[in-house]
Coordinates of C-alpha atoms in Angstrom, one line a residue:
Chain N
M1 CA -44.7 -56.7 -8.2
D2 CA -44.6 -56.5 -4.4
F3 CA -41.1 -55.1 -4.7
I4 CA -42.2 -52.4 -7.1
N5 CA -45.1 -51.4 -4.8
T6 CA -42.9 -51.1 -1.8
L7 CA -40.3 -49.2 -3.8
N8 CA -43.1 -46.8 -4.9
L9 CA -44.4 -46.4 -1.4
N10 CA -41.0 -45.8 0.0
Q11 CA -40.3 -43.0 -2.4
I12 CA -43.5 -41.1 -1.6
R13 CA -42.8 -38.2 0.7
K14 CA -45.1 -37.8 3.6
D15 CA -43.8 -34.5 4.8
I16 CA -45.2 -32.5 1.9
P17 CA -48.2 -30.5 3.0
E18 CA -51.5 -30.7 1.1
F19 CA -52.1 -27.9 -1.5
H20 CA -54.2 -27.2 -4.5
S21 CA -54.2 -25.1 -7.7
G22 CA -54.5 -21.4 -6.9
D23 CA -52.4 -21.7 -3.8
T24 CA -49.2 -19.7 -3.3
L25 CA -46.3 -21.7 -2.2
D26 CA -42.7 -21.2 -1.1
V27 CA -40.9 -24.2 -2.5
H28 CA -37.5 -24.6 -0.9
M29 CA -35.3 -26.4 -3.5
K30 CA -32.0 -27.9 -2.7
I31 CA -29.5 -26.8 -5.3
V32 CA -26.0 -28.3 -5.7
E33 CA -23.3 -26.0 -7.0
G34 CA -20.0 -27.7 -7.4
N35 CA -19.8 -29.5 -4.1
K36 CA -21.8 -27.0 -2.1
E37 CA -25.5 -27.4 -1.4
R38 CA -27.8 -24.5 -0.8
V39 CA -31.5 -23.9 -0.6
Q40 CA -33.3 -21.7 -3.1
I41 CA -36.8 -20.5 -2.6
F42 CA -39.2 -20.5 -5.6
T43 CA -42.3 -18.6 -4.7
G44 CA -45.3 -18.9 -7.1
T45 CA -48.8 -19.9 -7.8
V46 CA -49.7 -23.5 -8.4
I47 CA -51.5 -23.8 -11.7
Q48 CA -51.6 -27.6 -12.0
V49 CA -51.3 -30.7 -9.9
R50 CA -51.2 -33.9 -12.0
G51 CA -50.6 -37.6 -11.6
T52 CA -50.8 -39.9 -8.6
G53 CA -48.3 -41.8 -6.5
V54 CA -44.6 -41.4 -7.1
G55 CA -45.0 -39.7 -10.4
K56 CA -47.2 -36.9 -9.1
T57 CA -46.0 -33.4 -10.2
F58 CA -47.1 -29.8 -9.9
T59 CA -46.6 -26.8 -12.0
I60 CA -45.8 -23.6 -10.3
R61 CA -45.7 -20.2 -11.9
K62 CA -44.3 -16.8 -11.0
I63 CA -43.5 -13.6 -12.7
S64 CA -39.7 -13.0 -12.5
N65 CA -38.6 -9.5 -13.7
G66 CA -41.7 -9.2 -15.9
I67 CA -41.2 -12.6 -17.5
G68 CA -43.5 -15.5 -16.6
V69 CA -41.5 -18.5 -15.3
E70 CA -43.0 -22.0 -14.8
R71 CA -41.5 -25.0 -13.1
I72 CA -42.8 -28.5 -13.2
I73 CA -41.6 -30.1 -10.0
P74 CA -42.0 -33.8 -9.1
L75 CA -43.9 -33.7 -5.8
N76 CA -41.8 -36.6 -4.3
S77 CA -38.5 -35.2 -5.4
P78 CA -35.7 -35.3 -2.8
Q79 CA -34.6 -32.0 -4.2
I80 CA -37.5 -30.4 -2.3
D81 CA -36.3 -29.3 1.1
K82 CA -39.7 -28.2 2.2
I83 CA -42.9 -26.6 1.0
V84 CA -44.6 -23.7 2.8
R85 CA -48.1 -22.8 1.9
V86 CA -48.2 -19.0 2.0
K87 CA -51.7 -18.3 0.7
E88 CA -54.7 -20.5 0.0
G89 CA -56.4 -19.4 -3.2
K90 CA -60.0 -19.7 -4.2
V91 CA -60.3 -21.0 -7.7
R92 CA -63.1 -22.8 -9.5
R93 CA -61.0 -25.3 -11.5
S94 CA -58.2 -27.7 -10.9
R95 CA -56.0 -26.5 -13.8
I96 CA -55.9 -22.7 -14.0
F97 CA -54.1 -22.3 -17.3
Y98 CA -56.2 -19.2 -18.1
F99 CA -54.0 -17.5 -15.4
R100 CA -51.2 -17.4 -18.0
Q101 CA -53.1 -14.8 -20.1
R102 CA -53.8 -12.6 -17.1
R103 CA -51.7 -9.5 -16.4
G104 CA -51.9 -6.9 -13.7
K105 CA -55.1 -6.6 -11.7
S106 CA -56.8 -9.5 -13.3
A107 CA -53.9 -11.8 -12.4
R108 CA -55.0 -12.0 -8.8
I109 CA -56.6 -14.9 -7.0
K110 CA -59.0 -14.5 -4.2
E111 CA -57.6 -15.7 -1.0
V112 CA -59.4 -18.1 1.3
R113 CA -59.1 -17.2 5.0
R114 CA -59.6 -20.0 7.3
G115 CA -59.7 -20.4 11.1
K116 CA -60.1 -16.8 12.1
Chain O
M1 CA -18.2 -63.1 -15.6
N2 CA -20.1 -60.7 -17.8
V3 CA -23.4 -62.4 -18.5
I4 CA -26.4 -63.4 -16.6
L5 CA -30.1 -64.3 -17.0
G6 CA -32.8 -62.1 -15.6
K7 CA -36.5 -61.6 -15.2
K8 CA -38.3 -58.3 -15.9
L9 CA -40.4 -57.4 -12.9
G10 CA -41.8 -54.1 -14.3
M11 CA -41.0 -50.4 -14.5
A12 CA -41.1 -47.7 -12.0
S13 CA -40.0 -44.1 -11.4
F14 CA -36.8 -43.8 -9.4
F15 CA -35.2 -40.8 -7.8
G16 CA -31.4 -41.1 -8.2
P17 CA -28.8 -39.9 -5.7
T18 CA -28.7 -36.4 -7.2
G19 CA -32.5 -36.1 -6.9
R20 CA -33.2 -36.6 -10.6
E21 CA -36.1 -38.7 -11.5
F22 CA -35.4 -41.7 -13.9
P23 CA -37.7 -44.2 -15.6
V24 CA -36.2 -47.5 -14.5
T25 CA -36.9 -51.2 -15.3
I26 CA -36.6 -53.4 -12.4
V27 CA -34.9 -56.7 -13.2
E28 CA -34.4 -59.7 -11.0
T29 CA -31.0 -61.1 -12.0
G30 CA -29.9 -64.6 -11.1
P31 CA -28.7 -66.4 -9.2
C32 CA -27.8 -68.5 -12.2
V33 CA -25.8 -71.7 -12.3
V34 CA -23.3 -72.8 -15.0
V35 CA -24.9 -76.0 -16.3
Q36 CA -22.6 -76.7 -19.2
V37 CA -19.3 -75.3 -20.5
K38 CA -18.5 -75.6 -24.2
T39 CA -14.9 -75.7 -25.1
I40 CA -13.0 -75.4 -28.4
E41 CA -11.6 -78.9 -28.0
N42 CA -15.1 -80.5 -27.5
D43 CA -17.5 -78.2 -29.4
K44 CA -15.3 -76.1 -31.7
Y45 CA -16.5 -72.9 -29.9
E46 CA -16.4 -71.4 -26.5
A47 CA -19.7 -70.8 -24.6
V48 CA -21.3 -71.2 -21.3
Q49 CA -24.8 -72.4 -20.6
L50 CA -26.6 -70.8 -17.7
G51 CA -29.6 -72.2 -15.8
F52 CA -32.1 -69.8 -14.1
I53 CA -35.1 -70.5 -11.7
D54 CA -35.6 -73.9 -10.2
K55 CA -38.1 -76.3 -11.8
K56 CA -40.2 -79.0 -10.2
E57 CA -38.7 -82.5 -10.6
K58 CA -41.8 -83.9 -12.2
R59 CA -41.8 -81.3 -14.9
V60 CA -38.4 -82.4 -16.2
N61 CA -38.3 -84.8 -19.1
K62 CA -35.8 -87.6 -19.3
P63 CA -33.2 -86.1 -21.7
Q64 CA -33.2 -82.9 -19.6
K65 CA -32.9 -84.9 -16.4
G66 CA -29.8 -86.6 -17.7
H67 CA -28.4 -83.2 -18.7
F68 CA -28.9 -81.8 -15.2
E69 CA -27.7 -84.9 -13.5
K70 CA -24.5 -84.8 -15.4
A71 CA -23.8 -81.3 -14.1
G72 CA -25.0 -82.3 -10.6
I73 CA -27.5 -79.4 -10.5
A74 CA -31.1 -79.2 -9.6
P75 CA -33.3 -78.8 -12.7
K76 CA -33.8 -75.2 -14.0
R77 CA -36.6 -73.7 -16.0
F78 CA -34.5 -71.6 -18.4
L79 CA -31.3 -72.6 -20.1
K80 CA -29.5 -70.1 -22.3
E81 CA -26.1 -70.2 -23.9
F82 CA -23.7 -67.2 -24.0
R83 CA -20.7 -67.1 -26.3
F84 CA -17.7 -65.1 -25.3
E85 CA -13.9 -65.4 -25.1
G86 CA -12.8 -67.2 -22.0
A87 CA -16.1 -69.0 -21.5
G88 CA -14.4 -72.4 -21.9
E89 CA -12.4 -71.9 -18.7
L90 CA -15.4 -71.6 -16.4
E91 CA -16.4 -74.4 -14.1
V92 CA -19.7 -76.3 -14.2
G93 CA -21.8 -75.7 -11.1
S94 CA -20.4 -72.2 -10.3
E95 CA -22.9 -69.6 -9.4
V96 CA -23.4 -66.2 -11.2
N97 CA -25.3 -63.6 -9.2
V98 CA -26.1 -60.0 -9.1
S99 CA -22.6 -59.2 -7.6
I100 CA -21.2 -58.9 -11.1
F101 CA -22.9 -55.6 -11.5
Q102 CA -22.0 -52.2 -10.1
E103 CA -23.8 -48.9 -10.4
G104 CA -22.8 -47.2 -13.6
D105 CA -22.2 -50.4 -15.6
S106 CA -23.3 -50.4 -19.2
L107 CA -25.5 -53.3 -20.3
A108 CA -26.8 -55.0 -23.5
V109 CA -30.2 -56.6 -22.7
T110 CA -31.8 -59.2 -25.0
G111 CA -35.4 -60.2 -24.7
T112 CA -38.5 -61.1 -26.7
S113 CA -40.6 -58.1 -27.6
K114 CA -44.3 -58.0 -26.9
G115 CA -46.4 -59.5 -29.7
K116 CA -48.5 -56.9 -31.6
G117 CA -50.4 -59.3 -33.8
F118 CA -51.1 -58.6 -37.5
Q119 CA -50.2 -54.9 -38.1
G120 CA -50.2 -52.7 -41.2
T121 CA -47.2 -51.1 -42.8
I122 CA -47.6 -47.8 -40.9
K123 CA -47.1 -49.3 -37.5
R124 CA -44.9 -52.1 -38.6
W125 CA -42.4 -50.3 -40.8
G126 CA -43.0 -46.7 -40.0
M127 CA -44.4 -45.9 -43.5
K128 CA -46.2 -42.6 -44.2
R129 CA -49.9 -42.3 -44.2
Q130 CA -51.6 -41.0 -47.3
G131 CA -53.5 -37.8 -47.3
R132 CA -56.7 -37.6 -45.5
T133 CA -58.0 -35.3 -48.2
H134 CA -56.8 -33.9 -51.6
G135 CA -58.8 -36.5 -53.4
T136 CA -57.4 -39.6 -51.7
H137 CA -59.5 -42.4 -52.8
E138 CA -60.4 -45.5 -50.8
S139 CA -56.9 -46.0 -49.4
K140 CA -55.5 -43.9 -46.5
R141 CA -53.2 -46.3 -44.6
G142 CA -52.2 -48.5 -47.5
P143 CA -48.6 -49.2 -48.5
G144 CA -48.8 -47.5 -51.9
S145 CA -47.0 -49.0 -54.8
I146 CA -45.2 -52.3 -54.1
G147 CA -43.2 -52.5 -57.3
Q148 CA -42.7 -51.7 -61.0
C149 CA -44.6 -52.9 -64.1
A150 CA -42.6 -54.2 -67.1
W151 CA -39.6 -55.1 -65.1
P152 CA -39.3 -57.0 -62.8
S153 CA -43.1 -57.6 -63.1
R154 CA -43.1 -59.2 -59.7
V155 CA -42.8 -58.1 -56.2
W156 CA -39.2 -58.1 -54.7
K157 CA -38.5 -60.6 -51.9
G158 CA -38.4 -58.9 -48.5
K159 CA -40.8 -56.1 -49.6
R160 CA -42.0 -54.5 -46.5
M161 CA -45.7 -55.3 -46.1
A162 CA -48.3 -55.9 -43.4
G163 CA -47.9 -58.9 -41.2
R164 CA -47.2 -60.2 -37.8
M165 CA -45.3 -57.7 -35.6
G166 CA -43.5 -58.2 -32.3
N167 CA -42.6 -61.4 -30.5
D168 CA -39.1 -61.0 -32.0
K169 CA -35.7 -61.2 -30.4
V170 CA -34.6 -57.7 -29.6
T171 CA -31.4 -56.4 -28.1
V172 CA -31.1 -53.0 -26.5
K173 CA -27.6 -51.7 -26.0
N174 CA -26.0 -49.1 -23.7
L175 CA -28.4 -49.4 -20.9
E176 CA -27.1 -48.1 -17.6
V177 CA -27.3 -49.7 -14.2
L178 CA -28.6 -47.2 -11.7
K179 CA -28.9 -49.3 -8.6
V180 CA -28.0 -52.7 -7.4
I181 CA -29.8 -54.4 -4.4
P182 CA -27.6 -57.5 -3.7
D183 CA -29.8 -59.1 -1.1
K184 CA -32.8 -59.2 -3.4
N185 CA -30.9 -59.9 -6.6
I186 CA -32.4 -56.8 -8.1
I187 CA -30.9 -54.2 -10.4
F188 CA -32.5 -51.0 -11.7
V189 CA -31.8 -50.4 -15.4
K190 CA -32.3 -46.9 -16.8
G191 CA -34.9 -46.9 -19.5
S192 CA -36.9 -49.8 -20.9
V193 CA -36.0 -53.4 -21.9
P194 CA -37.8 -55.6 -24.4
G195 CA -40.8 -57.7 -23.5
G196 CA -43.5 -57.7 -20.9
K197 CA -43.5 -58.4 -17.2
N198 CA -41.9 -61.7 -16.1
G199 CA -40.2 -62.0 -19.5
L200 CA -36.8 -63.7 -19.6
L201 CA -33.8 -61.5 -20.4
K202 CA -30.3 -62.2 -21.4
I203 CA -28.1 -59.6 -19.9
R204 CA -24.5 -58.9 -21.0
K205 CA -22.2 -56.4 -19.5
Q206 CA -20.6 -54.1 -22.1
E207 CA -17.0 -53.0 -22.1
A208 CA -16.9 -49.4 -20.7

């Protein structure tokens, strides 16, 4: 049991910044093509953060060429190079699935401005 | 050597070298000692008996004590026999440890499944439930008909019915070794293995 606890703790990444649903993130993902590794940036809105510990994941949504794209990314995945929090959104619930039905003007999230 | 005894420590989530996340079972494997070797000349079949985890001297009964003394080995809690070709040529007292495994090996793991108690036919045999509606009367999770009327006018032997479920010997084949930690005698097995935590497992390496 101790071994499993330490294994879990060792796999948790401490360099990931804190973020919540409604935030806009740049997720820098490491992608391996053949034997070359490059970084791809997925920019989108966090619509869900679920789980605790090693198994924690988040769902991030963006509109790509008019089509909604969602990715569920394990928060502790070594495939994440880094996460940059671009905007902090103001939302009233932790899982903003209603956001999927929104298009155009209504698909905006109020931004929180801090520290100025 | 292709066989070893192990103890299930539990399950965890593990990020592999490519960054993919895998569900893994963490198994403590060995070190085991060969306590007895059965040969064709002596026993008409070839097998090896492995001992796993030390046991207190005072917990050993006299017949067992004799058995361990003959092998010149400290008493062990678990003794299990493995039959395979070439088992008769092994030496009593030799150690089997986690070094037999490499990442990517394929395993067959045998254990005792968790006991589920008395269960109905739906959970135990995967039978279908009856309709919740459309005039279903009194029985919704029952087994339905269990036989015919004029012939054989009895219920066939082995008819699947409700009863005790689990606590059976179960073997899961084609499990992959994802990681080996030699100094802790631990391997990571992809997927699940039978039984609960601290359960005894018989592990056999499969031919690739």
